PDB file of C-alpha atoms and ligand atoms in Angstrom:
ATOM      1  CA  UNK A   4     -31.769  29.580  25.739  1.00  0.00           C
ATOM      2  CA  UNK A   5     -30.586  32.358  28.084  1.00  0.00           C
ATOM      3  CA  UNK A   6     -33.231  35.065  28.104  1.00  0.00           C
ATOM      4  CA  UNK A   7     -31.802  37.417  30.708  1.00  0.00           C
ATOM      5  CA  UNK A   8     -30.715  40.479  28.732  1.00  0.00           C
ATOM      6  CA  UNK A   9     -27.319  42.033  29.260  1.00  0.00           C
ATOM      7  CA  UNK A  10     -25.655  45.398  28.891  1.00  0.00           C
ATOM      8  CA  UNK A  11     -22.095  46.697  29.267  1.00  0.00           C
ATOM      9  CA  UNK A  12     -20.549  47.671  32.595  1.00  0.00           C
ATOM     10  CA  UNK A  13     -18.940  50.744  31.046  1.00  0.00           C
ATOM     11  CA  UNK A  14     -18.605  52.680  27.784  1.00  0.00           C
ATOM     12  CA  UNK A  15     -16.438  51.200  25.019  1.00  0.00           C
ATOM     13  CA  UNK A  16     -15.041  53.315  22.171  1.00  0.00           C
ATOM     14  CA  UNK A  17     -14.228  52.040  18.672  1.00  0.00           C
ATOM     15  CA  UNK A  18     -12.459  54.094  16.036  1.00  0.00           C
ATOM     16  CA  UNK A  19     -11.288  53.116  12.587  1.00  0.00           C
ATOM     17  CA  UNK A  20     -11.983  53.143   8.894  1.00  0.00           C
ATOM     18  CA  UNK A  21     -15.448  52.352   7.496  1.00  0.00           C
ATOM     19  CA  UNK A  22     -15.286  49.527   4.948  1.00  0.00           C
ATOM     20  CA  UNK A  23     -17.394  51.263   2.288  1.00  0.00           C
ATOM     21  CA  UNK A  24     -16.969  54.982   2.906  1.00  0.00           C
ATOM     22  CA  UNK A  25     -13.244  54.763   3.672  1.00  0.00           C
ATOM     23  CA  UNK A  26     -13.797  57.512   6.268  1.00  0.00           C
ATOM     24  CA  UNK A  27     -12.450  57.384   9.806  1.00  0.00           C
ATOM     25  CA  UNK A  28     -15.448  56.589  11.982  1.00  0.00           C
ATOM     26  CA  UNK A  29     -15.850  56.677  15.746  1.00  0.00           C
ATOM     27  CA  UNK A  30     -18.595  55.173  17.886  1.00  0.00           C
ATOM     28  CA  UNK A  31     -19.096  55.055  21.652  1.00  0.00           C
ATOM     29  CA  UNK A  32     -21.119  52.139  22.994  1.00  0.00           C
ATOM     30  CA  UNK A  33     -22.771  53.036  26.304  1.00  0.00           C
ATOM     31  CA  UNK A  34     -24.535  50.869  28.905  1.00  0.00           C
ATOM     32  CA  UNK A  35     -28.339  51.132  28.969  1.00  0.00           C
ATOM     33  CA  UNK A  36     -31.338  49.568  30.677  1.00  0.00           C
ATOM     34  CA  UNK A  37     -33.711  50.396  27.854  1.00  0.00           C
ATOM     35  CA  UNK A  38     -34.227  46.872  26.519  1.00  0.00           C
ATOM     36  CA  UNK A  39     -33.131  47.843  22.996  1.00  0.00           C
ATOM     37  CA  UNK A  40     -30.090  48.776  20.951  1.00  0.00           C
ATOM     38  CA  UNK A  41     -30.338  52.410  19.978  1.00  0.00           C
ATOM     39  CA  UNK A  42     -28.030  54.308  17.625  1.00  0.00           C
ATOM     40  CA  UNK A  43     -27.774  58.013  18.251  1.00  0.00           C
ATOM     41  CA  UNK A  44     -26.352  60.375  15.641  1.00  0.00           C
ATOM     42  CA  UNK A  45     -26.411  64.178  15.810  1.00  0.00           C
ATOM     43  CA  UNK A  46     -29.173  63.967  18.430  1.00  0.00           C
ATOM     44  CA  UNK A  47     -31.363  61.736  16.230  1.00  0.00           C
ATOM     45  CA  UNK A  48     -32.299  58.324  17.595  1.00  0.00           C
ATOM     46  CA  UNK A  49     -32.148  55.424  15.150  1.00  0.00           C
ATOM     47  CA  UNK A  50     -33.428  52.157  16.709  1.00  0.00           C
ATOM     48  CA  UNK A  51     -31.605  48.977  15.668  1.00  0.00           C
ATOM     49  CA  UNK A  52     -34.880  47.554  14.441  1.00  0.00           C
ATOM     50  CA  UNK A  53     -36.035  46.237  11.079  1.00  0.00           C
ATOM     51  CA  UNK A  54     -38.309  49.139  10.076  1.00  0.00           C
ATOM     52  CA  UNK A  55     -35.298  51.473  10.218  1.00  0.00           C
ATOM     53  CA  UNK A  56     -33.254  49.550   7.633  1.00  0.00           C
ATOM     54  CA  UNK A  57     -32.659  51.831   4.644  1.00  0.00           C
ATOM     55  CA  UNK A  58     -30.224  49.780   2.538  1.00  0.00           C
ATOM     56  CA  UNK A  59     -29.175  46.143   2.201  1.00  0.00           C
ATOM     57  CA  UNK A  60     -26.771  46.324  -0.749  1.00  0.00           C
ATOM     58  CA  UNK A  61     -23.320  45.061   0.358  1.00  0.00           C
ATOM     59  CA  UNK A  62     -24.173  45.803   3.981  1.00  0.00           C
ATOM     60  CA  UNK A  63     -27.052  46.720   6.272  1.00  0.00           C
ATOM     61  CA  UNK A  64     -27.636  50.414   6.914  1.00  0.00           C
ATOM     62  CA  UNK A  65     -30.061  52.040   9.344  1.00  0.00           C
ATOM     63  CA  UNK A  66     -31.557  55.492   9.035  1.00  0.00           C
ATOM     64  CA  UNK A  67     -34.058  57.972  10.440  1.00  0.00           C
ATOM     65  CA  UNK A  68     -34.841  61.611   9.712  1.00  0.00           C
ATOM     66  CA  UNK A  69     -32.177  61.828   7.011  1.00  0.00           C
ATOM     67  CA  UNK A  70     -29.352  60.446   9.168  1.00  0.00           C
ATOM     68  CA  UNK A  71     -27.800  57.119   8.185  1.00  0.00           C
ATOM     69  CA  UNK A  72     -25.448  54.745   9.965  1.00  0.00           C
ATOM     70  CA  UNK A  73     -23.916  52.205   7.611  1.00  0.00           C
ATOM     71  CA  UNK A  74     -22.688  48.612   8.013  1.00  0.00           C
ATOM     72  CA  UNK A  75     -24.211  47.827  11.418  1.00  0.00           C
ATOM     73  CA  UNK A  76     -24.317  44.018  11.004  1.00  0.00           C
ATOM     74  CA  UNK A  77     -21.035  42.912  12.633  1.00  0.00           C
ATOM     75  CA  UNK A  78     -21.618  45.097  15.708  1.00  0.00           C
ATOM     76  CA  UNK A  79     -25.197  43.802  15.912  1.00  0.00           C
ATOM     77  CA  UNK A  80     -23.905  40.215  15.689  1.00  0.00           C
ATOM     78  CA  UNK A  81     -21.530  40.907  18.610  1.00  0.00           C
ATOM     79  CA  UNK A  82     -24.460  42.196  20.710  1.00  0.00           C
ATOM     80  CA  UNK A  83     -26.612  39.196  19.831  1.00  0.00           C
ATOM     81  CA  UNK A  84     -23.903  36.602  20.439  1.00  0.00           C
ATOM     82  CA  UNK A  85     -23.108  38.075  23.858  1.00  0.00           C
ATOM     83  CA  UNK A  86     -26.771  38.367  24.851  1.00  0.00           C
ATOM     84  CA  UNK A  87     -26.613  42.180  24.980  1.00  0.00           C
ATOM     85  CA  UNK A  88     -30.100  43.603  24.417  1.00  0.00           C
ATOM     86  CA  UNK A  89     -29.580  47.077  25.851  1.00  0.00           C
ATOM     87  CA  UNK A  90     -27.002  49.652  24.677  1.00  0.00           C
ATOM     88  CA  UNK A  91     -26.780  53.120  23.182  1.00  0.00           C
ATOM     89  CA  UNK A  92     -24.389  53.516  20.246  1.00  0.00           C
ATOM     90  CA  UNK A  93     -23.347  57.128  19.928  1.00  0.00           C
ATOM     91  CA  UNK A  94     -22.042  57.875  16.440  1.00  0.00           C
ATOM     92  CA  UNK A  95     -19.439  60.532  17.032  1.00  0.00           C
ATOM     93  CA  UNK A  96     -17.607  60.681  13.720  1.00  0.00           C
ATOM     94  CA  UNK A  97     -18.388  59.435  10.204  1.00  0.00           C
ATOM     95  CA  UNK A  98     -21.414  57.601   8.856  1.00  0.00           C
ATOM     96  CA  UNK A  99     -20.425  53.998   9.350  1.00  0.00           C
ATOM     97  CA  UNK A 100     -19.563  51.474  12.045  1.00  0.00           C
ATOM     98  CA  UNK A 101     -15.757  50.961  11.877  1.00  0.00           C
ATOM     99  CA  UNK A 102     -14.840  47.694  10.143  1.00  0.00           C
ATOM    100  CA  UNK A 103     -11.870  46.975  12.498  1.00  0.00           C
ATOM    101  CA  UNK A 104     -10.860  43.294  12.000  1.00  0.00           C
ATOM    102  CA  UNK A 105     -13.575  42.695   9.352  1.00  0.00           C
ATOM    103  CA  UNK A 106     -15.664  40.476  11.652  1.00  0.00           C
ATOM    104  CA  UNK A 107     -17.001  40.753  15.198  1.00  0.00           C
ATOM    105  CA  UNK A 108     -13.821  39.837  17.088  1.00  0.00           C
ATOM    106  CA  UNK A 109     -12.743  43.323  18.228  1.00  0.00           C
ATOM    107  CA  UNK A 110     -16.274  44.167  19.381  1.00  0.00           C
ATOM    108  CA  UNK A 111     -16.647  40.909  21.317  1.00  0.00           C
ATOM    109  CA  UNK A 112     -13.194  41.119  22.939  1.00  0.00           C
ATOM    110  CA  UNK A 113     -13.638  44.725  24.039  1.00  0.00           C
ATOM    111  CA  UNK A 114     -17.135  44.126  25.378  1.00  0.00           C
ATOM    112  CA  UNK A 115     -15.906  41.140  27.395  1.00  0.00           C
ATOM    113  CA  UNK A 116     -12.944  43.143  28.653  1.00  0.00           C
ATOM    114  CA  UNK A 117     -15.109  45.930  30.070  1.00  0.00           C
ATOM    115  CA  UNK A 118     -17.554  43.322  31.387  1.00  0.00           C
ATOM    116  CA  UNK A 119     -21.272  42.616  31.063  1.00  0.00           C
ATOM    117  CA  UNK A 120     -24.066  43.011  33.580  1.00  0.00           C
ATOM    118  CA  UNK A 121     -27.781  42.270  33.573  1.00  0.00           C
ATOM    119  CA  UNK A 122     -29.830  44.913  31.779  1.00  0.00           C
ATOM    120  CA  UNK A 123     -32.966  44.086  33.764  1.00  0.00           C
ATOM    121  CA  UNK A 124     -34.868  43.477  30.517  1.00  0.00           C
ATOM    122  CA  UNK A 125     -35.457  39.928  29.345  1.00  0.00           C
ATOM    123  CA  UNK A 126     -34.998  39.047  25.691  1.00  0.00           C
ATOM    124  CA  UNK A 127     -38.164  38.812  23.669  1.00  0.00           C
ATOM    125  CA  UNK A 128     -38.523  35.546  21.797  1.00  0.00           C
ATOM    126  CA  UNK A 129     -39.632  35.069  18.221  1.00  0.00           C
ATOM    127  CA  UNK A 130     -40.824  31.493  17.922  1.00  0.00           C
ATOM    128  CA  UNK A 131     -41.162  30.021  14.458  1.00  0.00           C
ATOM    129  CA  UNK A 132     -44.476  28.161  14.233  1.00  0.00           C
ATOM    130  CA  UNK A 133     -44.540  26.657  10.755  1.00  0.00           C
ATOM    131  CA  UNK A 134     -42.363  25.725   7.846  1.00  0.00           C
ATOM    132  CA  UNK A 135     -41.917  28.405   5.209  1.00  0.00           C
ATOM    133  CA  UNK A 136     -39.605  29.058   2.273  1.00  0.00           C
ATOM    134  CA  UNK A 137     -38.639  32.352   0.668  1.00  0.00           C
ATOM    135  CA  UNK A 138     -37.073  31.897  -2.738  1.00  0.00           C
ATOM    136  CA  UNK A 139     -36.485  35.123  -4.620  1.00  0.00           C
ATOM    137  CA  UNK A 140     -33.957  34.218  -7.345  1.00  0.00           C
ATOM    138  CA  UNK A 141     -31.446  31.416  -7.124  1.00  0.00           C
ATOM    139  CA  UNK A 142     -31.009  31.771  -3.390  1.00  0.00           C
ATOM    140  CA  UNK A 143     -33.469  30.833  -0.684  1.00  0.00           C
ATOM    141  CA  UNK A 144     -34.168  30.636   3.018  1.00  0.00           C
ATOM    142  CA  UNK A 145     -36.231  28.018   4.832  1.00  0.00           C
ATOM    143  CA  UNK A 146     -37.592  28.372   8.346  1.00  0.00           C
ATOM    144  CA  UNK A 147     -39.157  25.657  10.465  1.00  0.00           C
ATOM    145  CA  UNK A 148     -40.105  25.027  14.099  1.00  0.00           C
ATOM    146  CA  UNK A 149     -37.281  23.774  16.288  1.00  0.00           C
ATOM    147  CA  UNK A 150     -36.723  23.628  20.024  1.00  0.00           C
ATOM    148  CA  UNK A 151     -33.840  26.018  20.530  1.00  0.00           C
ATOM    149  CA  UNK A 152     -31.873  28.079  18.058  1.00  0.00           C
ATOM    150  CA  UNK A 153     -30.328  26.655  14.891  1.00  0.00           C
ATOM    151  CA  UNK A 154     -29.006  28.808  12.070  1.00  0.00           C
ATOM    152  CA  UNK A 155     -27.367  27.243   9.022  1.00  0.00           C
ATOM    153  CA  UNK A 156     -25.597  29.008   6.175  1.00  0.00           C
ATOM    154  CA  UNK A 157     -24.659  27.248   2.991  1.00  0.00           C
ATOM    155  CA  UNK A 158     -23.053  28.874  -0.004  1.00  0.00           C
ATOM    156  CA  UNK A 159     -20.856  28.304  -3.022  1.00  0.00           C
ATOM    157  CA  UNK A 160     -17.810  30.518  -2.877  1.00  0.00           C
ATOM    158  CA  UNK A 161     -15.270  31.438  -5.531  1.00  0.00           C
ATOM    159  CA  UNK A 162     -12.182  29.203  -5.230  1.00  0.00           C
ATOM    160  CA  UNK A 163     -13.247  27.537  -1.948  1.00  0.00           C
ATOM    161  CA  UNK A 164     -16.415  25.887  -3.291  1.00  0.00           C
ATOM    162  CA  UNK A 165     -19.513  24.722  -1.432  1.00  0.00           C
ATOM    163  CA  UNK A 166     -19.433  25.273   2.325  1.00  0.00           C
ATOM    164  CA  UNK A 167     -21.995  24.807   5.094  1.00  0.00           C
ATOM    165  CA  UNK A 168     -21.662  26.138   8.645  1.00  0.00           C
ATOM    166  CA  UNK A 169     -23.917  26.077  11.695  1.00  0.00           C
ATOM    167  CA  UNK A 170     -24.687  28.258  14.720  1.00  0.00           C
ATOM    168  CA  UNK A 171     -26.518  26.417  17.491  1.00  0.00           C
ATOM    169  CA  UNK A 172     -26.352  29.067  20.200  1.00  0.00           C
ATOM    170  CA  UNK A 173     -22.640  28.679  20.962  1.00  0.00           C
ATOM    171  CA  UNK A 174     -20.273  31.489  20.016  1.00  0.00           C
ATOM    172  CA  UNK A 175     -17.031  30.231  18.449  1.00  0.00           C
ATOM    173  CA  UNK A 176     -13.746  31.925  17.458  1.00  0.00           C
ATOM    174  CA  UNK A 177     -14.256  30.841  13.840  1.00  0.00           C
ATOM    175  CA  UNK A 178     -17.602  32.642  13.743  1.00  0.00           C
ATOM    176  CA  UNK A 179     -16.641  35.919  15.418  1.00  0.00           C
ATOM    177  CA  UNK A 180     -13.248  36.079  13.681  1.00  0.00           C
ATOM    178  CA  UNK A 181     -14.466  35.443  10.119  1.00  0.00           C
ATOM    179  CA  UNK A 182     -13.543  38.436   7.982  1.00  0.00           C
ATOM    180  CA  UNK A 183     -15.459  40.332   5.338  1.00  0.00           C
ATOM    181  CA  UNK A 184     -14.489  38.973   1.922  1.00  0.00           C
ATOM    182  CA  UNK A 185     -14.637  39.725  -1.763  1.00  0.00           C
ATOM    183  CA  UNK A 186     -13.274  38.290  -5.003  1.00  0.00           C
ATOM    184  CA  UNK A 187      -9.989  39.692  -6.249  1.00  0.00           C
ATOM    185  CA  UNK A 188     -11.632  40.320  -9.636  1.00  0.00           C
ATOM    186  CA  UNK A 189     -14.294  42.522  -8.026  1.00  0.00           C
ATOM    187  CA  UNK A 190     -12.013  44.867  -6.081  1.00  0.00           C
ATOM    188  CA  UNK A 191     -11.541  47.361  -8.910  1.00  0.00           C
ATOM    189  CA  UNK A 192     -15.226  47.503  -9.859  1.00  0.00           C
ATOM    190  CA  UNK A 193     -16.340  47.879  -6.229  1.00  0.00           C
ATOM    191  CA  UNK A 194     -13.979  50.791  -5.704  1.00  0.00           C
ATOM    192  CA  UNK A 195     -14.963  52.422  -8.991  1.00  0.00           C
ATOM    193  CA  UNK A 196     -18.548  52.359  -7.757  1.00  0.00           C
ATOM    194  CA  UNK A 197     -17.611  53.858  -4.404  1.00  0.00           C
ATOM    195  CA  UNK A 198     -17.706  50.673  -2.310  1.00  0.00           C
ATOM    196  CA  UNK A 199     -14.988  49.002  -0.280  1.00  0.00           C
ATOM    197  CA  UNK A 200     -12.978  52.225  -0.049  1.00  0.00           C
ATOM    198  CA  UNK A 201     -11.866  51.209   3.452  1.00  0.00           C
ATOM    199  CA  UNK A 202     -11.078  47.621   2.506  1.00  0.00           C
ATOM    200  CA  UNK A 203      -7.529  46.527   3.321  1.00  0.00           C
ATOM    201  CA  UNK A 204      -5.919  43.133   3.742  1.00  0.00           C
ATOM    202  CA  UNK A 205      -6.195  43.420   7.539  1.00  0.00           C
ATOM    203  CA  UNK A 206      -9.992  43.531   7.415  1.00  0.00           C
ATOM    204  CA  UNK A 207     -10.892  41.814   4.144  1.00  0.00           C
ATOM    205  CA  UNK A 208     -10.294  38.342   2.870  1.00  0.00           C
ATOM    206  CA  UNK A 209      -9.626  38.654  -0.858  1.00  0.00           C
ATOM    207  CA  UNK A 210     -10.542  35.366  -2.500  1.00  0.00           C
ATOM    208  CA  UNK A 211      -8.228  34.374  -5.325  1.00  0.00           C
ATOM    209  CA  UNK A 212      -6.702  31.216  -6.738  1.00  0.00           C
ATOM    210  CA  UNK A 213      -3.828  31.252  -4.249  1.00  0.00           C
ATOM    211  CA  UNK A 214      -5.505  29.829  -1.158  1.00  0.00           C
ATOM    212  CA  UNK A 215      -2.318  29.397   0.891  1.00  0.00           C
ATOM    213  CA  UNK A 216      -3.148  32.444   2.997  1.00  0.00           C
ATOM    214  CA  UNK A 217      -6.584  31.138   3.878  1.00  0.00           C
ATOM    215  CA  UNK A 218      -6.484  30.016   7.504  1.00  0.00           C
ATOM    216  CA  UNK A 219      -9.614  27.903   7.106  1.00  0.00           C
ATOM    217  CA  UNK A 220     -11.776  27.284   4.063  1.00  0.00           C
ATOM    218  CA  UNK A 221     -15.001  27.892   5.935  1.00  0.00           C
ATOM    219  CA  UNK A 222     -14.104  31.504   6.706  1.00  0.00           C
ATOM    220  CA  UNK A 223     -16.321  33.059   3.977  1.00  0.00           C
ATOM    221  CA  UNK A 224     -19.261  30.842   5.010  1.00  0.00           C
ATOM    222  CA  UNK A 225     -18.764  31.756   8.662  1.00  0.00           C
ATOM    223  CA  UNK A 226     -18.716  35.410   7.696  1.00  0.00           C
ATOM    224  CA  UNK A 227     -22.052  35.042   5.916  1.00  0.00           C
ATOM    225  CA  UNK A 228     -23.418  33.283   9.014  1.00  0.00           C
ATOM    226  CA  UNK A 229     -22.156  36.195  11.120  1.00  0.00           C
ATOM    227  CA  UNK A 230     -23.938  38.611   8.738  1.00  0.00           C
ATOM    228  CA  UNK A 231     -27.142  36.552   9.089  1.00  0.00           C
ATOM    229  CA  UNK A 232     -26.925  36.732  12.894  1.00  0.00           C
ATOM    230  CA  UNK A 233     -26.277  40.488  12.830  1.00  0.00           C
ATOM    231  CA  UNK A 234     -29.175  41.012  10.421  1.00  0.00           C
ATOM    232  CA  UNK A 235     -31.545  38.859  12.490  1.00  0.00           C
ATOM    233  CA  UNK A 236     -30.517  40.852  15.570  1.00  0.00           C
ATOM    234  CA  UNK A 237     -32.518  43.698  13.991  1.00  0.00           C
ATOM    235  CA  UNK A 238     -35.654  41.806  15.031  1.00  0.00           C
ATOM    236  CA  UNK A 239     -34.841  42.754  18.629  1.00  0.00           C
ATOM    237  CA  UNK A 240     -35.570  39.183  19.732  1.00  0.00           C
ATOM    238  CA  UNK A 241     -33.993  35.763  20.178  1.00  0.00           C
ATOM    239  CA  UNK A 242     -35.003  33.284  17.508  1.00  0.00           C
ATOM    240  CA  UNK A 243     -36.535  29.995  18.556  1.00  0.00           C
ATOM    241  CA  UNK A 244     -36.522  27.822  15.458  1.00  0.00           C
ATOM    242  CA  UNK A 245     -34.402  26.571  12.592  1.00  0.00           C
ATOM    243  CA  UNK A 246     -33.302  28.797   9.739  1.00  0.00           C
ATOM    244  CA  UNK A 247     -31.444  27.408   6.740  1.00  0.00           C
ATOM    245  CA  UNK A 248     -30.228  29.826   4.113  1.00  0.00           C
ATOM    246  CA  UNK A 249     -28.651  28.958   0.776  1.00  0.00           C
ATOM    247  CA  UNK A 250     -26.546  31.704  -0.808  1.00  0.00           C
ATOM    248  CA  UNK A 251     -28.235  34.261   1.433  1.00  0.00           C
ATOM    249  CA  UNK A 252     -27.247  37.925   1.541  1.00  0.00           C
ATOM    250  CA  UNK A 253     -28.352  41.089   3.321  1.00  0.00           C
ATOM    251  CA  UNK A 254     -31.306  41.547   0.972  1.00  0.00           C
ATOM    252  CA  UNK A 255     -32.593  38.006   1.537  1.00  0.00           C
ATOM    253  CA  UNK A 256     -32.062  38.504   5.283  1.00  0.00           C
ATOM    254  CA  UNK A 257     -34.206  41.625   4.997  1.00  0.00           C
ATOM    255  CA  UNK A 258     -37.002  39.653   3.331  1.00  0.00           C
ATOM    256  CA  UNK A 259     -36.679  37.025   6.053  1.00  0.00           C
ATOM    257  CA  UNK A 260     -37.048  39.623   8.833  1.00  0.00           C
ATOM    258  CA  UNK A 261     -40.003  41.107   7.006  1.00  0.00           C
ATOM    259  CA  UNK A 262     -41.727  37.706   6.863  1.00  0.00           C
ATOM    260  CA  UNK A 263     -40.924  36.817  10.481  1.00  0.00           C
ATOM    261  CA  UNK A 264     -42.159  40.113  11.893  1.00  0.00           C
ATOM    262  CA  UNK A 265     -45.326  40.129   9.823  1.00  0.00           C
ATOM    263  CA  UNK A 266     -46.102  36.490  10.702  1.00  0.00           C
ATOM    264  CA  UNK A 267     -45.123  36.306  14.346  1.00  0.00           C
ATOM    265  CA  UNK A 268     -44.484  39.866  15.480  1.00  0.00           C
ATOM    266  CA  UNK A 269     -42.305  40.096  18.528  1.00  0.00           C
ATOM    267  CA  UNK A 270     -44.510  39.343  21.510  1.00  0.00           C
ATOM    268  CA  UNK A 271     -47.415  40.223  19.262  1.00  0.00           C
ATOM    269  CA  UNK A 272     -49.010  43.530  19.942  1.00  0.00           C
ATOM    270  CA  UNK A 273     -46.193  44.970  21.999  1.00  0.00           C
ATOM    271  CA  UNK A 274     -44.232  46.373  19.098  1.00  0.00           C
ATOM    272  CA  UNK A 275     -46.085  48.353  16.500  1.00  0.00           C
ATOM    273  CA  UNK A 276     -44.567  47.883  13.087  1.00  0.00           C
ATOM    274  CA  UNK A 277     -43.980  51.017  11.132  1.00  0.00           C
ATOM    275  CA  UNK A 278     -44.349  50.933   7.408  1.00  0.00           C
ATOM    276  CA  UNK A 279     -41.592  48.734   6.075  1.00  0.00           C
ATOM    277  CA  UNK A 280     -39.654  49.482   2.935  1.00  0.00           C
ATOM    278  CA  UNK A 281     -39.267  46.597   0.550  1.00  0.00           C
ATOM    279  CA  UNK A 282     -36.136  46.404  -1.557  1.00  0.00           C
TER     280      UNK A 282
HETATM  281 ZN1   ZN B   2     -20.272  41.168   6.803  1.00  0.00          ZN
END
């Protein structure tokens, strides 16, 4: 496991619609040597860390002092997959991270294009010490000790059925390119309730009975794995262990982070946990 933390060589700007708000959003991602990912909105600092999560319904949102930045998970997954542990994300317009391609592809490509350098801060490691299962209602997550990093997502998806995908520390095109998805039947209801207002066919895979357009059947499962990685990135540490999640979502990922931080901390004693909201 590579523990040397990285940052960007230069600032990268992303602009585009937010998947839920439908607003045009603009963020600037700056190099940093701070050893953390920090969002900055209207002068307020919002650390990309579990205690600052304010919502996990249909996405993961961070907030502090009344300011919120929505849908951070795909950007966080890009940071994690590239080994970036230091950056400042300046939120210049809107309240959401732009959805762009619906996955992490645009973030990863642009970060690699500008180049990465060492941040001077090593990754912290969260090492899973014992087997544990969290089973709220119909879905569950199991953690167990493992040498290295092994994340497994399994789910049952409308039209494409049961799918299981794995991340073992190697970034793949299928993982970073997997788009946000929803069921065709849910589009109207989501929009009526004010969600998915920025969802278009370029950034969202709409699951329906015509699967001809589906490039690969595992795409929804890979997207959920990408979400899991982005959500775990809010621990601010590399995971050493095995995590298997069945039908997981952002809320289950939140419960998982909660358990991991309370049980293992991150280099125990170095990070003081603030009071954590439970959803
Ligand atoms: Zn997602």
